[in-house]
mmCIF file of C-alpha atoms and ligand atoms in Angstrom:
data_model
loop_
_atom_site.group_PDB
_atom_site.id
_atom_site.type_symbol
_atom_site.label_atom_id
_atom_site.label_comp_id
_atom_site.label_asym_id
_atom_site.label_seq_id
_atom_site.Cartn_x
_atom_site.Cartn_y
_atom_site.Cartn_z
ATOM 1 C CA MET A 143 362.395 -219.247 136.618
ATOM 2 C CA GLN A 144 361.421 -215.589 136.595
ATOM 3 C CA THR A 145 364.092 -212.998 135.936
ATOM 4 C CA ALA A 146 363.783 -209.711 137.757
ATOM 5 C CA VAL A 147 363.571 -206.714 135.452
ATOM 6 C CA ILE A 148 365.464 -203.690 136.671
ATOM 7 C CA PRO A 149 363.838 -200.635 135.112
ATOM 8 C CA GLN A 150 365.893 -198.043 133.329
ATOM 9 C CA VAL A 151 365.519 -194.696 135.105
ATOM 10 C CA ILE A 152 365.486 -191.541 133.029
ATOM 11 C CA GLU A 153 365.683 -188.144 134.678
ATOM 12 C CA LEU A 154 363.855 -185.137 133.258
ATOM 13 C CA LEU A 155 364.470 -181.581 134.424
ATOM 14 C CA ILE A 156 361.254 -179.602 134.962
ATOM 15 C CA THR A 157 362.285 -175.994 134.973
ATOM 16 C CA GLY A 158 360.799 -172.672 133.953
ATOM 17 C CA LEU A 159 359.568 -169.533 135.538
ATOM 18 C CA PRO A 160 358.388 -169.197 139.128
ATOM 19 C CA GLU A 161 354.760 -170.185 139.732
ATOM 20 C CA SER A 162 354.417 -171.495 136.197
ATOM 21 C CA GLY A 163 352.937 -174.807 137.388
ATOM 22 C CA LYS A 164 355.982 -177.064 137.640
ATOM 23 C CA SER A 165 355.012 -178.739 140.917
ATOM 24 C CA THR A 166 351.427 -179.212 139.729
ATOM 25 C CA PHE A 167 352.768 -180.841 136.554
ATOM 26 C CA VAL A 168 355.031 -183.213 138.498
ATOM 27 C CA GLN A 169 352.347 -184.052 141.048
ATOM 28 C CA ASN A 170 349.684 -184.814 138.476
ATOM 29 C CA ILE A 171 351.606 -187.520 136.658
ATOM 30 C CA SER A 172 353.759 -189.045 139.410
ATOM 31 C CA THR A 173 352.868 -192.065 141.503
ATOM 32 C CA ASN A 174 355.191 -190.874 144.222
ATOM 33 C CA VAL A 175 356.547 -187.414 145.044
ATOM 34 C CA ARG A 176 359.149 -186.374 147.579
ATOM 35 C CA ASP A 177 361.444 -183.581 148.604
ATOM 36 C CA ALA A 178 365.143 -184.247 148.085
ATOM 37 C CA GLN A 179 367.244 -181.404 149.474
ATOM 38 C CA GLY A 180 364.712 -178.895 148.288
ATOM 39 C CA TRP A 181 364.222 -180.556 144.915
ATOM 40 C CA TYR A 182 360.682 -181.697 144.188
ATOM 41 C CA CYS A 183 360.975 -185.184 142.714
ATOM 42 C CA GLY A 184 358.311 -187.366 141.156
ATOM 43 C CA ASP A 185 358.452 -190.949 139.912
ATOM 44 C CA VAL A 186 356.537 -192.069 136.860
ATOM 45 C CA SER A 187 356.356 -195.750 135.933
ATOM 46 C CA VAL A 188 356.050 -196.038 132.185
ATOM 47 C CA ASP A 189 356.275 -199.839 132.168
ATOM 48 C CA GLU A 190 358.287 -202.481 133.964
ATOM 49 C CA GLN A 191 361.347 -201.534 131.948
ATOM 50 C CA LEU A 192 361.184 -197.780 132.160
ATOM 51 C CA GLN A 193 360.801 -195.308 134.973
ATOM 52 C CA LEU A 194 360.978 -191.527 134.785
ATOM 53 C CA LYS A 195 362.218 -189.279 137.520
ATOM 54 C CA LEU A 196 360.927 -185.724 137.241
ATOM 55 C CA LEU A 197 363.123 -183.152 138.946
ATOM 56 C CA GLU A 198 362.041 -179.625 139.844
ATOM 57 C CA PRO A 199 364.795 -177.379 141.248
ATOM 58 C CA PRO A 200 364.375 -175.891 144.746
ATOM 59 C CA ARG A 201 361.621 -173.305 144.697
ATOM 60 C CA LEU A 202 363.447 -170.801 146.890
ATOM 61 C CA ARG A 203 366.200 -170.403 144.305
ATOM 62 C CA GLN A 204 363.971 -169.960 141.294
ATOM 63 C CA PHE A 205 363.951 -166.186 141.261
ATOM 64 C CA ASP A 206 367.739 -166.280 141.270
ATOM 65 C CA PHE A 207 368.430 -166.378 137.555
ATOM 66 C CA VAL A 208 372.215 -166.553 138.016
ATOM 67 C CA TRP A 209 371.757 -169.660 140.170
ATOM 68 C CA LEU A 210 369.357 -171.225 137.679
ATOM 69 C CA ARG A 211 371.710 -170.521 134.772
ATOM 70 C CA ASP A 212 374.571 -172.122 136.689
ATOM 71 C CA LEU A 213 372.402 -175.158 137.452
ATOM 72 C CA ILE A 214 371.421 -175.584 133.809
ATOM 73 C CA GLU A 215 375.046 -175.209 132.717
ATOM 74 C CA HIS A 216 376.107 -178.085 134.955
ATOM 75 C CA ILE A 217 373.184 -180.474 134.936
ATOM 76 C CA SER A 218 373.199 -183.565 132.739
ATOM 77 C CA VAL A 219 369.779 -185.011 131.913
ATOM 78 C CA PRO A 220 368.377 -186.714 128.796
ATOM 79 C CA GLY A 221 365.395 -184.354 128.504
ATOM 80 C CA ILE A 222 364.368 -180.871 129.623
ATOM 81 C CA ILE A 223 360.863 -179.459 130.072
ATOM 82 C CA VAL A 224 360.588 -175.677 130.384
ATOM 83 C CA MET A 225 357.314 -174.266 131.688
ATOM 84 C CA CYS A 226 355.748 -170.850 131.455
ATOM 85 C CA ASP A 227 352.518 -169.253 132.611
ATOM 86 C CA SER A 228 350.860 -168.361 129.311
ATOM 87 C CA ALA A 229 348.866 -165.595 130.967
ATOM 88 C CA ARG A 230 351.965 -163.761 132.290
ATOM 89 C CA PRO A 231 353.542 -162.097 129.241
ATOM 90 C CA GLU A 232 355.607 -159.900 131.564
ATOM 91 C CA TYR A 233 357.757 -163.006 132.122
ATOM 92 C CA PHE A 234 358.204 -163.864 128.445
ATOM 93 C CA GLY A 235 361.523 -161.984 128.218
ATOM 94 C CA ALA A 236 362.915 -164.084 131.077
ATOM 95 C CA LEU A 237 361.520 -167.179 129.364
ATOM 96 C CA VAL A 238 363.407 -166.459 126.129
ATOM 97 C CA ALA A 239 366.616 -165.914 128.122
ATOM 98 C CA LEU A 240 366.093 -169.216 129.940
ATOM 99 C CA LEU A 241 365.493 -171.105 126.687
ATOM 100 C CA GLU A 242 368.704 -169.622 125.283
ATOM 101 C CA VAL A 243 370.669 -170.868 128.292
ATOM 102 C CA VAL A 244 369.113 -174.323 127.879
ATOM 103 C CA HIS A 245 369.870 -174.524 124.174
ATOM 104 C CA TYR A 246 373.392 -173.087 124.462
ATOM 105 C CA ASN A 247 374.372 -175.651 127.092
ATOM 106 C CA HIS A 248 372.333 -178.615 125.831
ATOM 107 C CA PRO A 249 372.016 -178.242 122.069
ATOM 108 C CA ASP A 250 371.339 -181.953 121.544
ATOM 109 C CA THR A 251 368.977 -182.534 124.467
ATOM 110 C CA PRO A 252 365.270 -182.794 123.613
ATOM 111 C CA CYS A 253 363.488 -179.747 125.008
ATOM 112 C CA ILE A 254 359.760 -179.047 125.250
ATOM 113 C CA LEU A 255 358.330 -175.641 126.093
ATOM 114 C CA VAL A 256 355.079 -176.163 127.980
ATOM 115 C CA THR A 257 352.814 -173.146 127.626
ATOM 116 C CA ASN A 258 350.842 -173.793 130.780
ATOM 117 C CA LYS A 259 347.626 -172.423 132.281
ATOM 118 C CA GLN A 260 345.802 -172.463 128.948
ATOM 119 C CA ASP A 261 342.523 -172.376 130.882
ATOM 120 C CA LEU A 262 343.156 -168.851 132.170
ATOM 121 C CA ASP A 263 341.550 -165.814 130.564
ATOM 122 C CA GLY A 264 344.179 -163.906 128.655
ATOM 123 C CA ALA A 265 346.429 -166.920 128.191
ATOM 124 C CA TRP A 266 348.483 -166.712 125.013
ATOM 125 C CA SER A 267 348.038 -169.764 122.785
ATOM 126 C CA ALA A 268 351.023 -172.048 122.216
ATOM 127 C CA ASP A 269 351.220 -170.869 118.600
ATOM 128 C CA ASP A 270 351.135 -167.191 119.541
ATOM 129 C CA ILE A 271 353.942 -167.769 122.044
ATOM 130 C CA ARG A 272 355.977 -169.725 119.492
ATOM 131 C CA LEU A 273 355.558 -167.079 116.798
ATOM 132 C CA GLY A 274 355.598 -164.044 119.076
ATOM 133 C CA LEU A 275 358.770 -165.041 120.881
ATOM 134 C CA GLY A 276 360.436 -166.520 117.798
ATOM 135 C CA ILE A 277 360.882 -169.918 119.438
ATOM 136 C CA PRO A 278 363.131 -171.961 117.109
ATOM 137 C CA ASP A 279 361.811 -175.139 115.483
ATOM 138 C CA PHE A 280 363.949 -177.498 117.555
ATOM 139 C CA ILE A 281 361.987 -176.524 120.656
ATOM 140 C CA HIS A 282 358.595 -178.213 120.656
ATOM 141 C CA VAL A 283 355.925 -175.877 122.056
ATOM 142 C CA MET A 284 352.964 -177.637 123.683
ATOM 143 C CA PRO A 285 349.837 -176.153 125.260
ATOM 144 C CA CYS A 286 348.940 -177.520 128.685
ATOM 145 C CA ARG A 287 346.877 -177.264 131.810
ATOM 146 C CA ALA A 288 349.052 -178.827 134.475
ATOM 147 C CA THR A 289 345.883 -179.294 136.503
ATOM 148 C CA ASN A 290 344.675 -181.733 133.833
ATOM 149 C CA ARG A 291 346.361 -185.115 133.981
ATOM 150 C CA ASN A 292 345.748 -185.892 130.304
ATOM 151 C CA ASP A 293 347.482 -182.683 129.227
ATOM 152 C CA VAL A 294 350.493 -183.544 131.375
ATOM 153 C CA LYS A 295 350.505 -187.080 130.016
ATOM 154 C CA ARG A 296 350.548 -185.793 126.421
ATOM 155 C CA VAL A 297 353.666 -183.745 127.149
ATOM 156 C CA VAL A 298 355.432 -186.668 128.836
ATOM 157 C CA VAL A 299 354.544 -189.031 125.978
ATOM 158 C CA GLU A 300 355.885 -186.515 123.459
ATOM 159 C CA MET A 301 359.128 -186.353 125.444
ATOM 160 C CA LEU A 302 359.330 -190.176 125.362
ATOM 161 C CA TYR A 303 358.986 -190.079 121.561
ATOM 162 C CA LYS A 304 361.845 -187.599 121.399
ATOM 163 C CA LEU A 305 364.036 -189.686 123.713
ATOM 164 C CA PHE A 306 363.487 -193.002 121.922
ATOM 165 C CA ARG A 307 363.066 -191.809 118.367
HETATM 166 N N1 GTP B 646 344.509 -172.080 136.206
HETATM 167 C C1 GTP B 646 345.579 -172.848 136.295
HETATM 168 N N2 GTP B 646 346.329 -172.791 137.408
HETATM 169 C C2 GTP B 646 347.420 -173.584 137.457
HETATM 170 C C3 GTP B 646 347.790 -174.463 136.402
HETATM 171 N N3 GTP B 646 348.924 -175.094 136.758
HETATM 172 C C4 GTP B 646 349.247 -174.639 137.976
HETATM 173 N N4 GTP B 646 348.339 -173.730 138.421
HETATM 174 C C5 GTP B 646 348.338 -172.980 139.690
HETATM 175 O O1 GTP B 646 349.449 -172.095 139.682
HETATM 176 C C6 GTP B 646 349.981 -171.958 140.990
HETATM 177 C C7 GTP B 646 351.455 -172.301 140.987
HETATM 178 O O2 GTP B 646 351.568 -173.687 140.689
HETATM 179 P P1 GTP B 646 352.838 -174.541 141.104
HETATM 180 O O3 GTP B 646 352.656 -175.897 140.541
HETATM 181 O O4 GTP B 646 353.117 -174.418 142.536
HETATM 182 O O5 GTP B 646 353.952 -173.751 140.284
HETATM 183 P P2 GTP B 646 355.539 -173.880 140.412
HETATM 184 O O6 GTP B 646 356.080 -173.538 139.081
HETATM 185 O O7 GTP B 646 355.903 -175.204 140.992
HETATM 186 O O8 GTP B 646 355.850 -172.721 141.454
HETATM 187 P P3 GTP B 646 357.231 -172.465 142.219
HETATM 188 O O9 GTP B 646 357.850 -173.805 142.525
HETATM 189 O O10 GTP B 646 356.834 -171.714 143.436
HETATM 190 O O11 GTP B 646 358.065 -171.647 141.270
HETATM 191 C C8 GTP B 646 349.153 -172.873 141.883
HETATM 192 O O12 GTP B 646 348.153 -172.097 142.493
HETATM 193 C C9 GTP B 646 348.536 -173.873 140.895
HETATM 194 O O13 GTP B 646 347.313 -174.391 141.340
HETATM 195 C C10 GTP B 646 346.962 -174.500 135.230
HETATM 196 O O14 GTP B 646 347.200 -175.204 134.247
HETATM 197 N N5 GTP B 646 345.872 -173.661 135.240
HETATM 198 MG MG1 MG B 647 357.147 -175.676 142.592
#
């Protein structure tokens, strides 16, 4: 007799600055995407025992930093991915503030900073962002092009290592 395997579902928050590539990231790795009350949600099947649910907060609220801070204070997820546009240094101050909110509220939650849009001219490298912004060691900084599925996959696999280490 075959026993049905009910996969474990793990939710990951995909947050970051506006237009940093969050939806592109979710879309490129998910087998199924949908809108759930403004949230952009994607499902990723890792294997028959494990499924990921990627959750991007409603796009209309993303410029509202007070709202985003409140959301991060109250959300409970096993892993958090923060994205930035590496070619928009004018947003780096807001990025540092966001990472501080994440770490203050979720000190034990694995967090990856995705320095996206590495293909753009003028993009800061992941290392320059890490050093330049003084990103602490417990935040893993990974370069990415959300338009490239392999890049996105690398980030998700790294998050899986952190979750199951
Ligand atoms: N060149 C380049 N463009 C990218 C990359 N990732 C995303 N984009 C583009 O950046 C723009 C914004 O991408 P989205 O995925 O909508 O970004 P978002 O963070 O979901 O945006 P909001 O939800 O509106 O905050 C789109 O035009 C994407 O095609 C990348 O790695 N390289
Ligand atoms: Mg989006």
